[in-house]
mmCIF file of C-alpha atoms in Angstrom:
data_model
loop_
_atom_site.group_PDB
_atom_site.id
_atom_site.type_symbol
_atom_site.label_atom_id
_atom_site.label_comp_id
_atom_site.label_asym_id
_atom_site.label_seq_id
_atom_site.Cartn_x
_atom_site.Cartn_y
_atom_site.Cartn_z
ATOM 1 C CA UNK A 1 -19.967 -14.266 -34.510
ATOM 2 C CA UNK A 2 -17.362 -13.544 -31.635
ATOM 3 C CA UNK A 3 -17.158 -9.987 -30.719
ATOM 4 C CA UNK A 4 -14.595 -8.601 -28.410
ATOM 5 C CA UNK A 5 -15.125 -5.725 -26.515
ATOM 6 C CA UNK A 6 -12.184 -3.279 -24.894
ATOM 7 C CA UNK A 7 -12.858 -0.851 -22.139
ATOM 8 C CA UNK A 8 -11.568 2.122 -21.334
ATOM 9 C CA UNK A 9 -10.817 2.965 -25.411
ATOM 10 C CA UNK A 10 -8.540 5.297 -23.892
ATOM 11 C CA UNK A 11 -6.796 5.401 -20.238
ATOM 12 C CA UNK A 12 -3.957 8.256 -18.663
ATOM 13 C CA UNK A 13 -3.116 7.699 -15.044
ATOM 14 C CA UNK A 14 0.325 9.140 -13.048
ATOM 15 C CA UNK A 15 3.183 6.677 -12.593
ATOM 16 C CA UNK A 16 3.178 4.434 -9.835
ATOM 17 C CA UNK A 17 -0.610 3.461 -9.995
ATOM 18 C CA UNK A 18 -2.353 0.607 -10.363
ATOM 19 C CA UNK A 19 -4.651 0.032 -12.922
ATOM 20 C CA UNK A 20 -6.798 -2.532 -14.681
ATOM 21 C CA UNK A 21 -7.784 -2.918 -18.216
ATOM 22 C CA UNK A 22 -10.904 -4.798 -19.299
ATOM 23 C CA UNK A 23 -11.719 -7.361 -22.040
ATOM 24 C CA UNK A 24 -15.158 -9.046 -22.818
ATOM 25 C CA UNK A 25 -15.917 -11.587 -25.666
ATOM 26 C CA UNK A 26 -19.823 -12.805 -26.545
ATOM 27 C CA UNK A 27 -18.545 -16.358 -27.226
ATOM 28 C CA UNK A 28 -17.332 -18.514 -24.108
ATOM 29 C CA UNK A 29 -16.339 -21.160 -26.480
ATOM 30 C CA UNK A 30 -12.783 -20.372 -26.522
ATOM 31 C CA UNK A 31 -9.898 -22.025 -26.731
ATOM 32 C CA UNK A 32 -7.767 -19.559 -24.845
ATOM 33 C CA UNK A 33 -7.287 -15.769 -24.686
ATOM 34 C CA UNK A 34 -4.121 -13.749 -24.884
ATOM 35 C CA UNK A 35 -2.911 -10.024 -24.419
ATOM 36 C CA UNK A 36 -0.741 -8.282 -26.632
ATOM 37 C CA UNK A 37 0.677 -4.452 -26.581
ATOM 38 C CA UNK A 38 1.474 -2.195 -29.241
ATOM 39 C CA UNK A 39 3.837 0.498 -29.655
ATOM 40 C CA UNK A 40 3.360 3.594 -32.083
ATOM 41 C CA UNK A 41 4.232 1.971 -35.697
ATOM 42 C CA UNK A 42 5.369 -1.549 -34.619
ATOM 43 C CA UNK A 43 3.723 -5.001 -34.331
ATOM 44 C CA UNK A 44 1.965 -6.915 -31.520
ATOM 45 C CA UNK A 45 3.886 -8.104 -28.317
ATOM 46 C CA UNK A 46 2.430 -11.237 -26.659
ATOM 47 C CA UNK A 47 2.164 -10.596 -22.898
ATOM 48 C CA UNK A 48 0.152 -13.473 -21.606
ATOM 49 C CA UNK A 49 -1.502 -16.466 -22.614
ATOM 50 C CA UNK A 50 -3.853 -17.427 -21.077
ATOM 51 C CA UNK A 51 -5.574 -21.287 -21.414
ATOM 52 C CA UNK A 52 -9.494 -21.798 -21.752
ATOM 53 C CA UNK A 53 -8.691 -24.161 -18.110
ATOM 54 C CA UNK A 54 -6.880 -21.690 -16.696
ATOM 55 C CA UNK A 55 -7.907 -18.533 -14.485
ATOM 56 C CA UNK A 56 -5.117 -16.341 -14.689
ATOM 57 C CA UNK A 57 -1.543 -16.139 -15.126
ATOM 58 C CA UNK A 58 1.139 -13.773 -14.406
ATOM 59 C CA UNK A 59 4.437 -11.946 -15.844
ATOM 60 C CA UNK A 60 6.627 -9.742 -13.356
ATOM 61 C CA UNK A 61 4.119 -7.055 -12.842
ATOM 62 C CA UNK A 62 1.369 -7.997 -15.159
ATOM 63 C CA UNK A 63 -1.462 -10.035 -14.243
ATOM 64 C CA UNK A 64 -4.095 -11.284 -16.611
ATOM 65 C CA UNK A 65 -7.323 -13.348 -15.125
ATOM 66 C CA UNK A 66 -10.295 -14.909 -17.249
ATOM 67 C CA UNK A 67 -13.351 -16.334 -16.312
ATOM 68 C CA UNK A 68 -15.113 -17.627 -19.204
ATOM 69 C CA UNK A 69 -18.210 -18.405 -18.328
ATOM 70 C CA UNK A 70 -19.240 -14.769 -17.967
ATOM 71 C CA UNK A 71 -17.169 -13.803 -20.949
ATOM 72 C CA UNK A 72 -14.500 -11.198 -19.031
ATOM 73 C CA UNK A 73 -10.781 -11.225 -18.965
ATOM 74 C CA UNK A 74 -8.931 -8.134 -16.948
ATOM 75 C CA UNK A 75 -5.180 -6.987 -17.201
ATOM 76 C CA UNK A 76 -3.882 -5.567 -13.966
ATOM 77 C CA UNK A 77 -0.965 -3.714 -14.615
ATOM 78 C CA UNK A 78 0.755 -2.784 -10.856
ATOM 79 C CA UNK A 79 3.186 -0.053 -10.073
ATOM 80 C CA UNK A 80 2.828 1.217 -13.961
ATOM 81 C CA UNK A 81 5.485 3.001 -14.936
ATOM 82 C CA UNK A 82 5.887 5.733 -18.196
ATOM 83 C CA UNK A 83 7.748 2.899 -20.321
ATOM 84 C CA UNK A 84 3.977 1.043 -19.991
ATOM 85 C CA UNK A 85 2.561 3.551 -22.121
ATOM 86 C CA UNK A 86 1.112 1.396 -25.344
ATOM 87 C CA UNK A 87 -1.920 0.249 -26.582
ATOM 88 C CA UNK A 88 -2.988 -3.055 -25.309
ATOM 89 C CA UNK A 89 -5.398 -5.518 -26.815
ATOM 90 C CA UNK A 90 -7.125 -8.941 -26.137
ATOM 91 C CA UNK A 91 -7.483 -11.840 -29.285
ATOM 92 C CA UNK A 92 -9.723 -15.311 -28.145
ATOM 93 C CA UNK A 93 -9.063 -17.837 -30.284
ATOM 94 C CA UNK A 94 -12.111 -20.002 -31.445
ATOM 95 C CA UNK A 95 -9.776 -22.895 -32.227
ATOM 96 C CA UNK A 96 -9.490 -21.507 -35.860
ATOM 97 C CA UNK A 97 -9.833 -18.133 -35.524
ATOM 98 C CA UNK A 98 -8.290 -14.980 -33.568
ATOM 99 C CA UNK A 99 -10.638 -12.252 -32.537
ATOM 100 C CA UNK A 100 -9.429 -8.891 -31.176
ATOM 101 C CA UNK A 101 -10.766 -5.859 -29.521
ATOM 102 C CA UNK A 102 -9.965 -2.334 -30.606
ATOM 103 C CA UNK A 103 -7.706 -1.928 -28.011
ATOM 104 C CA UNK A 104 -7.125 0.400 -24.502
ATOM 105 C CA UNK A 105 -4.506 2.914 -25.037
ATOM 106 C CA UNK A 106 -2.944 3.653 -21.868
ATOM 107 C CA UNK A 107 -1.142 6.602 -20.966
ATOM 108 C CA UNK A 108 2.070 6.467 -17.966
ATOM 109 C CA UNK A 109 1.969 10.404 -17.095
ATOM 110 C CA UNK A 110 5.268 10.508 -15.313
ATOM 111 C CA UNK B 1 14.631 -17.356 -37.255
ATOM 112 C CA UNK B 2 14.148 -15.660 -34.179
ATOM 113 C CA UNK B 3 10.938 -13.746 -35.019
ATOM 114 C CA UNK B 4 8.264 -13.515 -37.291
ATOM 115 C CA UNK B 5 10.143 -11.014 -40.283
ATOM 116 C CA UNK B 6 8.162 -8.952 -42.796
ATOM 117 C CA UNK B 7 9.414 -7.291 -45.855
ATOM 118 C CA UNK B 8 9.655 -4.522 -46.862
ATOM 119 C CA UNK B 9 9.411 -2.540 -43.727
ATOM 120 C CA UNK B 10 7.673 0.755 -45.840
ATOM 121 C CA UNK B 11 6.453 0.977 -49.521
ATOM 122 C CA UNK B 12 4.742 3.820 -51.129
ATOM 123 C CA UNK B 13 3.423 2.663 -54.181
ATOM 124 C CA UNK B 14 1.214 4.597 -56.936
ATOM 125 C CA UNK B 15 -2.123 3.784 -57.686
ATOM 126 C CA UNK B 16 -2.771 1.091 -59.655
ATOM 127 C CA UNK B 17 0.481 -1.224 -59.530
ATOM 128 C CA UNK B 18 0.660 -3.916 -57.889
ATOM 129 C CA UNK B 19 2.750 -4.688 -54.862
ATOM 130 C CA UNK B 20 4.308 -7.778 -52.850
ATOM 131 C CA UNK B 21 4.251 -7.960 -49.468
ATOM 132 C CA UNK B 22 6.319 -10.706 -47.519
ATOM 133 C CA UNK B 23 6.157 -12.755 -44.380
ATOM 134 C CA UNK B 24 8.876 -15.594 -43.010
ATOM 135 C CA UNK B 25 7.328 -16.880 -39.731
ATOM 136 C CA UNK B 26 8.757 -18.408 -37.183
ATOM 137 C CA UNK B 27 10.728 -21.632 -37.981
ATOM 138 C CA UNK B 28 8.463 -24.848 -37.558
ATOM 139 C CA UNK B 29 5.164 -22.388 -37.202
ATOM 140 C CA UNK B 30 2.439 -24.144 -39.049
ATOM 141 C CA UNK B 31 -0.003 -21.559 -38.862
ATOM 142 C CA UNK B 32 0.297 -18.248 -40.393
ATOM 143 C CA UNK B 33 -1.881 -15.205 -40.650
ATOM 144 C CA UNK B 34 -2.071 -12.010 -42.394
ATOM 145 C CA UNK B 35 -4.079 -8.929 -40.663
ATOM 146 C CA UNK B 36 -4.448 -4.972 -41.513
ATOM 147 C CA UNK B 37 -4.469 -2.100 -39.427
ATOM 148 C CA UNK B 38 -5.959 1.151 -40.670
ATOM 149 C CA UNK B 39 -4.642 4.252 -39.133
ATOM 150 C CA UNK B 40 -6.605 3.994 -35.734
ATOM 151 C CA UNK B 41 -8.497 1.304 -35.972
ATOM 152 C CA UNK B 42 -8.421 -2.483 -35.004
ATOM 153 C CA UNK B 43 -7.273 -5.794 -36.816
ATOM 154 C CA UNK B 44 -8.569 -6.750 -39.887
ATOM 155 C CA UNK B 45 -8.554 -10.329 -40.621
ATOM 156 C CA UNK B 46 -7.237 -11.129 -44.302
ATOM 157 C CA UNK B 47 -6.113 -15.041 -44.744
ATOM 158 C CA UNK B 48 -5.561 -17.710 -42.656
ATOM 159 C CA UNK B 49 -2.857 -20.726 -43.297
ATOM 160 C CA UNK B 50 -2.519 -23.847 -41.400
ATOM 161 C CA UNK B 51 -0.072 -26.677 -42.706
ATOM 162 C CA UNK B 52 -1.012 -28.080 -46.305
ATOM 163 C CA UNK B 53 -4.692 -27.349 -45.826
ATOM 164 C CA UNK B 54 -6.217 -25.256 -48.280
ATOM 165 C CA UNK B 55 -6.251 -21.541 -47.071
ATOM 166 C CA UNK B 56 -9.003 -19.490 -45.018
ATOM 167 C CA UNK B 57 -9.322 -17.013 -47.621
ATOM 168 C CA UNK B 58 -12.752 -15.327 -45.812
ATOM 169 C CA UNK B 59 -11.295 -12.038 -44.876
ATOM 170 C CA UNK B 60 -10.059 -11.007 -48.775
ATOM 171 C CA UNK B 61 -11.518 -7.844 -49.431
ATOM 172 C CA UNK B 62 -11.590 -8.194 -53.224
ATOM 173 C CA UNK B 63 -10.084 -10.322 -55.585
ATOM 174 C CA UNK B 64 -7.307 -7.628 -55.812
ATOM 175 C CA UNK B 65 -6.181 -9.678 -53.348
ATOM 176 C CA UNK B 66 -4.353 -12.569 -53.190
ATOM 177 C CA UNK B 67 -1.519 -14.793 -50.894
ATOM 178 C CA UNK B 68 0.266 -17.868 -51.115
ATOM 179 C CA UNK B 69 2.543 -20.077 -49.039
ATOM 180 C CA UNK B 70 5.334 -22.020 -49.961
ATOM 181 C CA UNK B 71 6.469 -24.852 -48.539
ATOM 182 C CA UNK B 72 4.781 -24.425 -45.611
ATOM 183 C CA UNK B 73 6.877 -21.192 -44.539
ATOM 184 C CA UNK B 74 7.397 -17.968 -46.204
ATOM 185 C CA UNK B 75 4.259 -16.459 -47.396
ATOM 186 C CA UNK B 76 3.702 -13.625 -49.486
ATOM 187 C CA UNK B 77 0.443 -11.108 -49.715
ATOM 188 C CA UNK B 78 -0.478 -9.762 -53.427
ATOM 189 C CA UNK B 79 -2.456 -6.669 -54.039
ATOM 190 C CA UNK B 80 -3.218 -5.674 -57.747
ATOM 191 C CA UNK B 81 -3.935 -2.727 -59.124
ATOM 192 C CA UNK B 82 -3.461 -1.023 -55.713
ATOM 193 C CA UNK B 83 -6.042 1.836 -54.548
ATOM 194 C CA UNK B 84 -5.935 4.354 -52.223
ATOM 195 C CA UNK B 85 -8.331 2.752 -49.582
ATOM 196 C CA UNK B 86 -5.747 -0.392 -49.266
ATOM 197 C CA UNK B 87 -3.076 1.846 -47.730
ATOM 198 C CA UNK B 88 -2.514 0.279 -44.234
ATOM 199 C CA UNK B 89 -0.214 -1.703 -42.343
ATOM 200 C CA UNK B 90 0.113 -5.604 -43.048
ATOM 201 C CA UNK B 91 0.653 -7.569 -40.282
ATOM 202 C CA UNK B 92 1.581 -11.562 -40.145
ATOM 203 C CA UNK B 93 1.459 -13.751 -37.387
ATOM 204 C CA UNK B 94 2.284 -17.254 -36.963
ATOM 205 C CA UNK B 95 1.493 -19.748 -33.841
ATOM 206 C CA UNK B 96 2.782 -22.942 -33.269
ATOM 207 C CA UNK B 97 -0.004 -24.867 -34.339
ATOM 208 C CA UNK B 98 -3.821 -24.049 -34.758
ATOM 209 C CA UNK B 99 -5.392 -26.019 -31.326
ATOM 210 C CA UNK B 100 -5.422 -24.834 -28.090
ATOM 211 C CA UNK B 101 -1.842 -24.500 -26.968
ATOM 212 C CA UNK B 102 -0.953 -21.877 -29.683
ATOM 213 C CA UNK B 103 0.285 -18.140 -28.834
ATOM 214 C CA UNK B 104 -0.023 -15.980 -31.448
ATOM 215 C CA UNK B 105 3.260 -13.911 -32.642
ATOM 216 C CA UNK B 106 3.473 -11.068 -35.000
ATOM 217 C CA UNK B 107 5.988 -9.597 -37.213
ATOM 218 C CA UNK B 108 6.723 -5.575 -36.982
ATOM 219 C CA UNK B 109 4.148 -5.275 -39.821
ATOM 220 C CA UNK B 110 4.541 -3.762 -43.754
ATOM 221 C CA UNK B 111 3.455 -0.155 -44.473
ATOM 222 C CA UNK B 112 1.877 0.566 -47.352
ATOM 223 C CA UNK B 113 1.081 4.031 -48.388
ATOM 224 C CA UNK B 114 -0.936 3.895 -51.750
ATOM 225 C CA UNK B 115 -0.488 7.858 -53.174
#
């Protein structure tokens, strides 16, 4: 069975850094990977998609990269900023089924 | 519509009745999904819909529990005889279509608090 793994569980860093969030999965037979954030109380966001062919892609100042074959997908969040402050998780999708990690909750100390 | 919309938002509920939950994904969405959250902890995987196909139903905890989808679009989630342990929050999500190309969207989620 898939198993996705999030690390840091936890994350606080001052505004205006860079940082990077990690994502593994045991499965490489994905179909593609995607990160979401969630606010206190509310739903999942979609922040990037990204395809099993594909090696990253990018949204304003989110970047998300996956290389499958060694089962690792980062998030690099740059210039983070106070309004960044969420949880953020990573779901593969098996062609059938979405798998998520527990999550990194990230703390913008402004 | 524009988003994936659950109803209701909140529902306390005693123990023992049953309760409703709704989801209306996103127009022309063939695949829809119901997941709960526990207070802290990650997704838990309930049902699984995809077009006319008969239902992933793996992830039921007990036969409390139940879902349907109607003509392909609104679904709703059925708890009986509701305990304690099923308060959490209900989230749906519906993607485009079940292969590769789908991205996953999810409603704002249904609280249920089970006194």
């Amino acid at each position: 069975k898939q198993e996705v793994t999030q690390i840091p569980a936890a994350l606080s860093v001052p505004e205006g850094e860079n940082l990077v969030l990690n994502c593994s999965f045991t499965d490489s037979a994905i179909y593609n990977l995607q990160w979401f954030r969630q606010d206190p109380g509310k739903g999942l966001t979609s922040l990037l998609l990204i395809q099993s062919s594909q090696r990253e892609q990018t949204s304003g100042r989110l970047n998300a990269s996956l290389d499958k074959s060694s089962g690792r997908s980062t998030l690099y969040i740059a210039a983070s900023q106070p309004g960044d402050s969420a949880t953020y998780l990573c779901a593969v999708f098996n062609g059938n089924q979405f798998y998520f990690g527990t999550g990194t909750s990230l703390t913008v100390i402004p | 519509g524009a988003g994936v919309s659950q109803s209701p938002s909140n529902k306390v509920t005693e123990k023992g009745k049953d309760v409703e939950l709704r989801c209306d994904p996103i127009s022309g969405h063939t695949a829809l999904y119901w997941y709960r959250q526990s207070l802290g902890q990650g997704l838990e995987f309930l049902i699984y819909f995809q077009g006319n196909s008969a239902p992933d139903k793996s992830g039921l905890p007990s036969d409390r529990f139940s879902a349907e989808r109607t003509g392909g679009s609104v679904s709703t989630l059925t708890i009986q005889r509701t305990q304690q342990e099923d308060s959490a929050v209900y989230l749906c999500a519906s993607s485009i279509t079940s292969g590769s190309t789908g991205e996953l969207f999810f409603g704002e989620g249904s609280r249920l608090t089970v006194l």
